[in-house]
mmCIF file of C-alpha atoms in Angstrom:
data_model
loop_
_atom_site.group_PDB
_atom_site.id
_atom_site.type_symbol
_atom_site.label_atom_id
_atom_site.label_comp_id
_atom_site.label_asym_id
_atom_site.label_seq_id
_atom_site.Cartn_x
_atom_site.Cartn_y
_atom_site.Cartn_z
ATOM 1 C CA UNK A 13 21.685 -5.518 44.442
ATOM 2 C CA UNK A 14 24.546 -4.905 46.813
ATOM 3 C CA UNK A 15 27.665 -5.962 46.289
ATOM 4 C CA UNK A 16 30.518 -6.145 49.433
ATOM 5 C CA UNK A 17 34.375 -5.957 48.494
ATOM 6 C CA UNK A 18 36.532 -7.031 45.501
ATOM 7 C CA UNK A 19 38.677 -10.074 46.317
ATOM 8 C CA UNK A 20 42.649 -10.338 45.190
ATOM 9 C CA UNK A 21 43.071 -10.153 41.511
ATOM 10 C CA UNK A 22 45.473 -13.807 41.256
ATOM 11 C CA UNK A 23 43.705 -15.067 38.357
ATOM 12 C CA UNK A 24 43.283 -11.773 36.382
ATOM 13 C CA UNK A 25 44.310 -13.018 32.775
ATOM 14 C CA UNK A 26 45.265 -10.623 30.424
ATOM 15 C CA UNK A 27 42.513 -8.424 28.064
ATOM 16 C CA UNK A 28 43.241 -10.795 24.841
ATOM 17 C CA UNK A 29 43.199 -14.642 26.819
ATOM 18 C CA UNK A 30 39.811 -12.747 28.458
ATOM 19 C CA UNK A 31 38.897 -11.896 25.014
ATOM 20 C CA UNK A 32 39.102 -15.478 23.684
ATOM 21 C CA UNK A 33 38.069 -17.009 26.662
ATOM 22 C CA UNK A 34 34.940 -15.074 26.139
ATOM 23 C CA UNK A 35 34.146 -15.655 22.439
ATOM 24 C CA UNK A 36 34.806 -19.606 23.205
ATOM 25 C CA UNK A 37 32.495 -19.385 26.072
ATOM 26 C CA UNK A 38 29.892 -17.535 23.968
ATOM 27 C CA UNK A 39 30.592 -20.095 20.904
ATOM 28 C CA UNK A 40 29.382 -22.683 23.272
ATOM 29 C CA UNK A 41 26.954 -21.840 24.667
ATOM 30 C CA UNK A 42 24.919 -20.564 21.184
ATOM 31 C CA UNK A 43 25.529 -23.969 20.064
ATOM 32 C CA UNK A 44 23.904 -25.362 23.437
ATOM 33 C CA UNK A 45 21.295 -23.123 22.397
ATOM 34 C CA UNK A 46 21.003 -23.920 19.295
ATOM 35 C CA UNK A 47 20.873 -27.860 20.323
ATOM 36 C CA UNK A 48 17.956 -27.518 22.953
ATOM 37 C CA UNK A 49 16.027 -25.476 20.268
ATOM 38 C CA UNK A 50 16.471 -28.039 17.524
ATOM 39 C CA UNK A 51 15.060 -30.926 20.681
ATOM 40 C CA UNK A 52 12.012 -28.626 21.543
ATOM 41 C CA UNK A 53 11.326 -27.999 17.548
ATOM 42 C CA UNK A 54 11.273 -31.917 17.091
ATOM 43 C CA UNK A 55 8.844 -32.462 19.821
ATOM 44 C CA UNK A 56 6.423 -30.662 18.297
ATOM 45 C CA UNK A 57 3.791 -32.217 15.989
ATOM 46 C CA UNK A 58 3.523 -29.014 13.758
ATOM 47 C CA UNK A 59 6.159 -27.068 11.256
ATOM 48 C CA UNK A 60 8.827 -24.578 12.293
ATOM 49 C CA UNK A 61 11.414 -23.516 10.571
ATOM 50 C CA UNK A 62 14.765 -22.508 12.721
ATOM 51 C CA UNK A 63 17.275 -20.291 11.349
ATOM 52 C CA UNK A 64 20.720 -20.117 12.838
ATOM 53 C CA UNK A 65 23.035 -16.723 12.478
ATOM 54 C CA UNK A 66 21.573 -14.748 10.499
ATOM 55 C CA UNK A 67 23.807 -11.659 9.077
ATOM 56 C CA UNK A 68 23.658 -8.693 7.082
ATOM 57 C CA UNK A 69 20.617 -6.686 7.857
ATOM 58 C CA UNK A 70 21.328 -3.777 5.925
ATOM 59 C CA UNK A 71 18.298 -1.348 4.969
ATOM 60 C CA UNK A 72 16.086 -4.395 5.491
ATOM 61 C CA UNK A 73 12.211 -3.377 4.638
ATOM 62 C CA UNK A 74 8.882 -4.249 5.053
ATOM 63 C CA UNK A 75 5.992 -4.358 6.482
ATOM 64 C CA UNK A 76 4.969 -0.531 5.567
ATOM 65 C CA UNK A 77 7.989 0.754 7.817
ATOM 66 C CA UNK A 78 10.835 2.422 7.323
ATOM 67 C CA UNK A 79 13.700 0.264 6.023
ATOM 68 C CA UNK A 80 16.054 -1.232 9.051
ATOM 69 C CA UNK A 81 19.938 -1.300 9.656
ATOM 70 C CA UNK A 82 21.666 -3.430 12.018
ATOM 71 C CA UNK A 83 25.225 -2.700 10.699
ATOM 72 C CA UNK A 84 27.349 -5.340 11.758
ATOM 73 C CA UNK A 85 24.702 -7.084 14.107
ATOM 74 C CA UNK A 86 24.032 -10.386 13.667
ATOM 75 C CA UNK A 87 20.895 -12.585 14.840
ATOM 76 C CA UNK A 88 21.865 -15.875 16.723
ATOM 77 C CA UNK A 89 18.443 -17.849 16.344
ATOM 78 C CA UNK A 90 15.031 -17.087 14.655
ATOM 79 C CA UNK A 91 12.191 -19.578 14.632
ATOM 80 C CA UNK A 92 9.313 -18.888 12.206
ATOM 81 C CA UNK A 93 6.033 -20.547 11.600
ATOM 82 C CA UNK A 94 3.288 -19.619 9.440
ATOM 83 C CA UNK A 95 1.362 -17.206 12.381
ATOM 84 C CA UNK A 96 4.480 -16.610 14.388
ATOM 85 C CA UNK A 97 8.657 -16.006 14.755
ATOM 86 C CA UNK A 98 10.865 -15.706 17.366
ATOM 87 C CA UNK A 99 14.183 -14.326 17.777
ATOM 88 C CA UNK A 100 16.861 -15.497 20.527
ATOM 89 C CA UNK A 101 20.044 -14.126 21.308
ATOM 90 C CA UNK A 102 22.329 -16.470 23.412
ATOM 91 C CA UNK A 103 24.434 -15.024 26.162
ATOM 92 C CA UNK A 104 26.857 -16.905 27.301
ATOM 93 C CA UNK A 105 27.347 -14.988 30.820
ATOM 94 C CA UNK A 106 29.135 -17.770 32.989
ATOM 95 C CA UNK A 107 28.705 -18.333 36.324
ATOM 96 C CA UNK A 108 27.332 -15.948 38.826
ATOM 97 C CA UNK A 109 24.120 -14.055 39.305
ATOM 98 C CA UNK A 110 22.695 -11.590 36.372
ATOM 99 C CA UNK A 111 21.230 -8.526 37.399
ATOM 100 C CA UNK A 112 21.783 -4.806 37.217
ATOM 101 C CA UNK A 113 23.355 -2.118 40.201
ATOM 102 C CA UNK A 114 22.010 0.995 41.602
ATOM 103 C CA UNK A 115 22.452 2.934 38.948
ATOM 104 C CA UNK A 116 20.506 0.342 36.365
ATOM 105 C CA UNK A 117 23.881 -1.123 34.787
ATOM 106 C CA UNK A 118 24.214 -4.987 33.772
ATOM 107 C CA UNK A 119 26.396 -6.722 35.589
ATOM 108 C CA UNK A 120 27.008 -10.445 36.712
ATOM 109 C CA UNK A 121 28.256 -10.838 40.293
ATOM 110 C CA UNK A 122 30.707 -13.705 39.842
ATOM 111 C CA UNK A 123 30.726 -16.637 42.387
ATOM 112 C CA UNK A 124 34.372 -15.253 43.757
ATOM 113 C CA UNK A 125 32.171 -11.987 44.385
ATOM 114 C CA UNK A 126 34.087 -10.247 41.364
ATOM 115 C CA UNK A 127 31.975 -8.164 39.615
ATOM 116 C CA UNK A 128 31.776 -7.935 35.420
ATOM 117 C CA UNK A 129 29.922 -5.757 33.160
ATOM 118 C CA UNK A 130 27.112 -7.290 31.078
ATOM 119 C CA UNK A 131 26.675 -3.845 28.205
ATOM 120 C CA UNK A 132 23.909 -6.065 26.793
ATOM 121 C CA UNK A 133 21.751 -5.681 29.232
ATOM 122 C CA UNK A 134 22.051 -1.900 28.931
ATOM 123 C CA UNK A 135 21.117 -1.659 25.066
ATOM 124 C CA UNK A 136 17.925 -0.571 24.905
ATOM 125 C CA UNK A 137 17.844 -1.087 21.118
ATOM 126 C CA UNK A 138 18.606 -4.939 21.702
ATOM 127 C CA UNK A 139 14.769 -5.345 21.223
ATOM 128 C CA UNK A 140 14.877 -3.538 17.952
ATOM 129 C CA UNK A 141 15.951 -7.208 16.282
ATOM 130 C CA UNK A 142 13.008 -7.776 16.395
ATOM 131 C CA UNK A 143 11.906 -5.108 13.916
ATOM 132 C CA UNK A 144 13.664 -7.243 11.280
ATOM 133 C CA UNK A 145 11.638 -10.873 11.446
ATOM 134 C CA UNK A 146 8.771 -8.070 11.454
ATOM 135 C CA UNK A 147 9.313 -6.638 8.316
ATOM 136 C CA UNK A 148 10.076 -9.889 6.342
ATOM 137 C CA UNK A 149 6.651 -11.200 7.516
ATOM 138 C CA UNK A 150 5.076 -8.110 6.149
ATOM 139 C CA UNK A 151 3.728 -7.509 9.799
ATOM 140 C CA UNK A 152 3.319 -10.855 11.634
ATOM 141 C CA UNK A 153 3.738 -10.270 15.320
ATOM 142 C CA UNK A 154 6.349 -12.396 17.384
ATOM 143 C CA UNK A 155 8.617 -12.194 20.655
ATOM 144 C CA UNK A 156 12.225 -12.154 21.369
ATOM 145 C CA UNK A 157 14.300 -13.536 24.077
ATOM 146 C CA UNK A 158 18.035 -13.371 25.614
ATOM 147 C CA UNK A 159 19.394 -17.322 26.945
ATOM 148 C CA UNK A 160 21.802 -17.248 29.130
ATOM 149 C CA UNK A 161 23.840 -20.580 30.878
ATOM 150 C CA UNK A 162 21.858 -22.563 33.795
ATOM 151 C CA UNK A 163 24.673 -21.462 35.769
ATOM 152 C CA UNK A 164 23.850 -18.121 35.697
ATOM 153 C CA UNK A 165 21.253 -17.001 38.450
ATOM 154 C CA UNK A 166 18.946 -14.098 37.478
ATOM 155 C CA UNK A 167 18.602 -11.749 40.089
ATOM 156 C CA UNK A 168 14.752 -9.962 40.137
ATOM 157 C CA UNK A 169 16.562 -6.785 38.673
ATOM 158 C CA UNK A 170 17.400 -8.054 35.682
ATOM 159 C CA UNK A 171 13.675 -6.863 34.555
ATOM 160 C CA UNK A 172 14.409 -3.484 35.347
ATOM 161 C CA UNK A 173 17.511 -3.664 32.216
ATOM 162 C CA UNK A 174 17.099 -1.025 29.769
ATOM 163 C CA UNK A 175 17.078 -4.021 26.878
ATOM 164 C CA UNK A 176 13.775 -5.569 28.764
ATOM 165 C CA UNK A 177 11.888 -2.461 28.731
ATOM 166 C CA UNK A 178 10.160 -3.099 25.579
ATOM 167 C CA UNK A 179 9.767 -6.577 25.528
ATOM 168 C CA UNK A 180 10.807 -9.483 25.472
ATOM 169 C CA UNK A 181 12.295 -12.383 28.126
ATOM 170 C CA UNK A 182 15.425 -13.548 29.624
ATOM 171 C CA UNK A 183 15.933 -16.943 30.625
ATOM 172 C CA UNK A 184 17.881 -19.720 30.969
ATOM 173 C CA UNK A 185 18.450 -22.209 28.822
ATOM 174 C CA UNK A 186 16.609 -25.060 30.480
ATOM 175 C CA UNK A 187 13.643 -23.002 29.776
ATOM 176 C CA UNK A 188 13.874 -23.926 26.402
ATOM 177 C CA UNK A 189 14.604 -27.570 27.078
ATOM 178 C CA UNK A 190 10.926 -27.575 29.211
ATOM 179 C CA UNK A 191 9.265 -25.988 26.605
ATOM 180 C CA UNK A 192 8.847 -22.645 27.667
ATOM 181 C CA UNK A 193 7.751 -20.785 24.151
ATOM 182 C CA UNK A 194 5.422 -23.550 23.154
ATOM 183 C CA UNK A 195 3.137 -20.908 25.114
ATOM 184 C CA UNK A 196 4.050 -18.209 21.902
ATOM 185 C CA UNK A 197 2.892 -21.206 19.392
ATOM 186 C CA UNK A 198 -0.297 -22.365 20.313
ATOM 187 C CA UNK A 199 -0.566 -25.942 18.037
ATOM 188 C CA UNK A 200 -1.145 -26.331 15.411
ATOM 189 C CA UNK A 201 0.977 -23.932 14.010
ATOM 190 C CA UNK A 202 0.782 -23.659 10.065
ATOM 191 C CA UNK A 203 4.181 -23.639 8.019
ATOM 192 C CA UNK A 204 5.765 -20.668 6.725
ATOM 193 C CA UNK A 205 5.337 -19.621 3.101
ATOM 194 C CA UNK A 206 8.515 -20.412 0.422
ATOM 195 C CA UNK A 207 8.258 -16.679 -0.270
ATOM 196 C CA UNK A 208 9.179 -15.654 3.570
ATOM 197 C CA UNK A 209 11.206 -18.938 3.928
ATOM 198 C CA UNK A 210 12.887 -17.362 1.347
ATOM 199 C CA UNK A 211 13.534 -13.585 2.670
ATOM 200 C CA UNK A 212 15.128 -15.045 6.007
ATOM 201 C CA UNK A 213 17.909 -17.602 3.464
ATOM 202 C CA UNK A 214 19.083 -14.910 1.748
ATOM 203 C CA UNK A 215 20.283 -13.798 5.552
ATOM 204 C CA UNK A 216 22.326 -16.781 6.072
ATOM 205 C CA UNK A 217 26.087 -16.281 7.116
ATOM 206 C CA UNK A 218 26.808 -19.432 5.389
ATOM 207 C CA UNK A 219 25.566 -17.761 1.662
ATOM 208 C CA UNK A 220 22.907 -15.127 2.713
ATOM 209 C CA UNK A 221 23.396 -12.020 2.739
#
């Protein structure tokens, strides 16, 4: 990706109005994430269960592994079936194309050229949330995926991030509204047990935990 010039800085907003402008714009867009989940779940003729921020993964086990620590990491979305989970992480980018630079760094190139860091892109362990619907299946296998806004473009980069390298996909979110993981759940698939129903409650923000 190349990028040419940085244009006048006559909307720079301070660090805290970028700060909350952010965390409103990433509110958002989980909850538009969580919505076109909940619509692709309900066209389906089999059982899922959806899970929606999940919190305090602290020396979580299972599975025969070593116990897990997230610290402070939470888990925006997990879907779990019987034979399958999946975890998504919404990423509410804004505008602009996602990709990363020469030197393999996220960034978003902004439609007034600007350019903005994206450090998610650049966690390799981002994948490793998926170690934790892992071990509270005692093993069952699953996939993970980052949604980002339909107004952010991904450039072909963006599979060369250091958080893609073991796995998983980044899309946007109309992927989800077309039905893009029915391909990881293969109908019918059979409901999850109480007992790991169970495990992924006790995670809830709203009581888990």
């Amino acid at each position: 990706m190349t990028v040419y010039g940085t244009p006048g800085a006559s909307l720079v907003q301070s660090a805290e109005d970028t700060y909350r402008d952010n965390v409103r714009r990433g509110a958002f867009h989980e909850q538009r994430v969580a919505q076109a989940l909940e619509a692709w779940l309900r066209s389906r003729a089999d059982h899922f269960h959806l899970f929606h921020d999940l919190v305090g993964f602290h020396r979580v086990g299972g599975a025969g592994l070593e116990e897990m620590d997230l610290g402070d990491s939470n888990i925006d979305h997990v879907v779990l079936t019987g034979d399958a989970w999946l975890v998504i992480d919404a990423k509410g980018c804004g505008a602009g194309t996602l990709g990363v630079d020469e030197q393999g760094n996220g960034i978003l190139v902004k439609q007034d050229r600007t350019v903005q860091a994206e450090h998610w892109l650049d966690d390799g362990r981002n994948y490793s949330r998926a170690g934790i619907p892992y071990r509270l299946t005692d093993g069952v296998r699953g996939n993970a995926a980052w949604i980002v806004p339909d107004s952010t473009s991904l450039h072909p980069s963006v599979e060369k991030a250091a958080c893609r390298q073991k796995g998983g996909e980044i899309l946007p979110l109309r992927a989800v509204n077309d039905g893009f993981f029915d391909q990881y759940f293969p109908a019918p698939q059979p409901p999850a047990s109480p007992n790991r129903i169970a495990r992924f409650e006790r995670y809830l923000s709203t009581g888990g935990g």
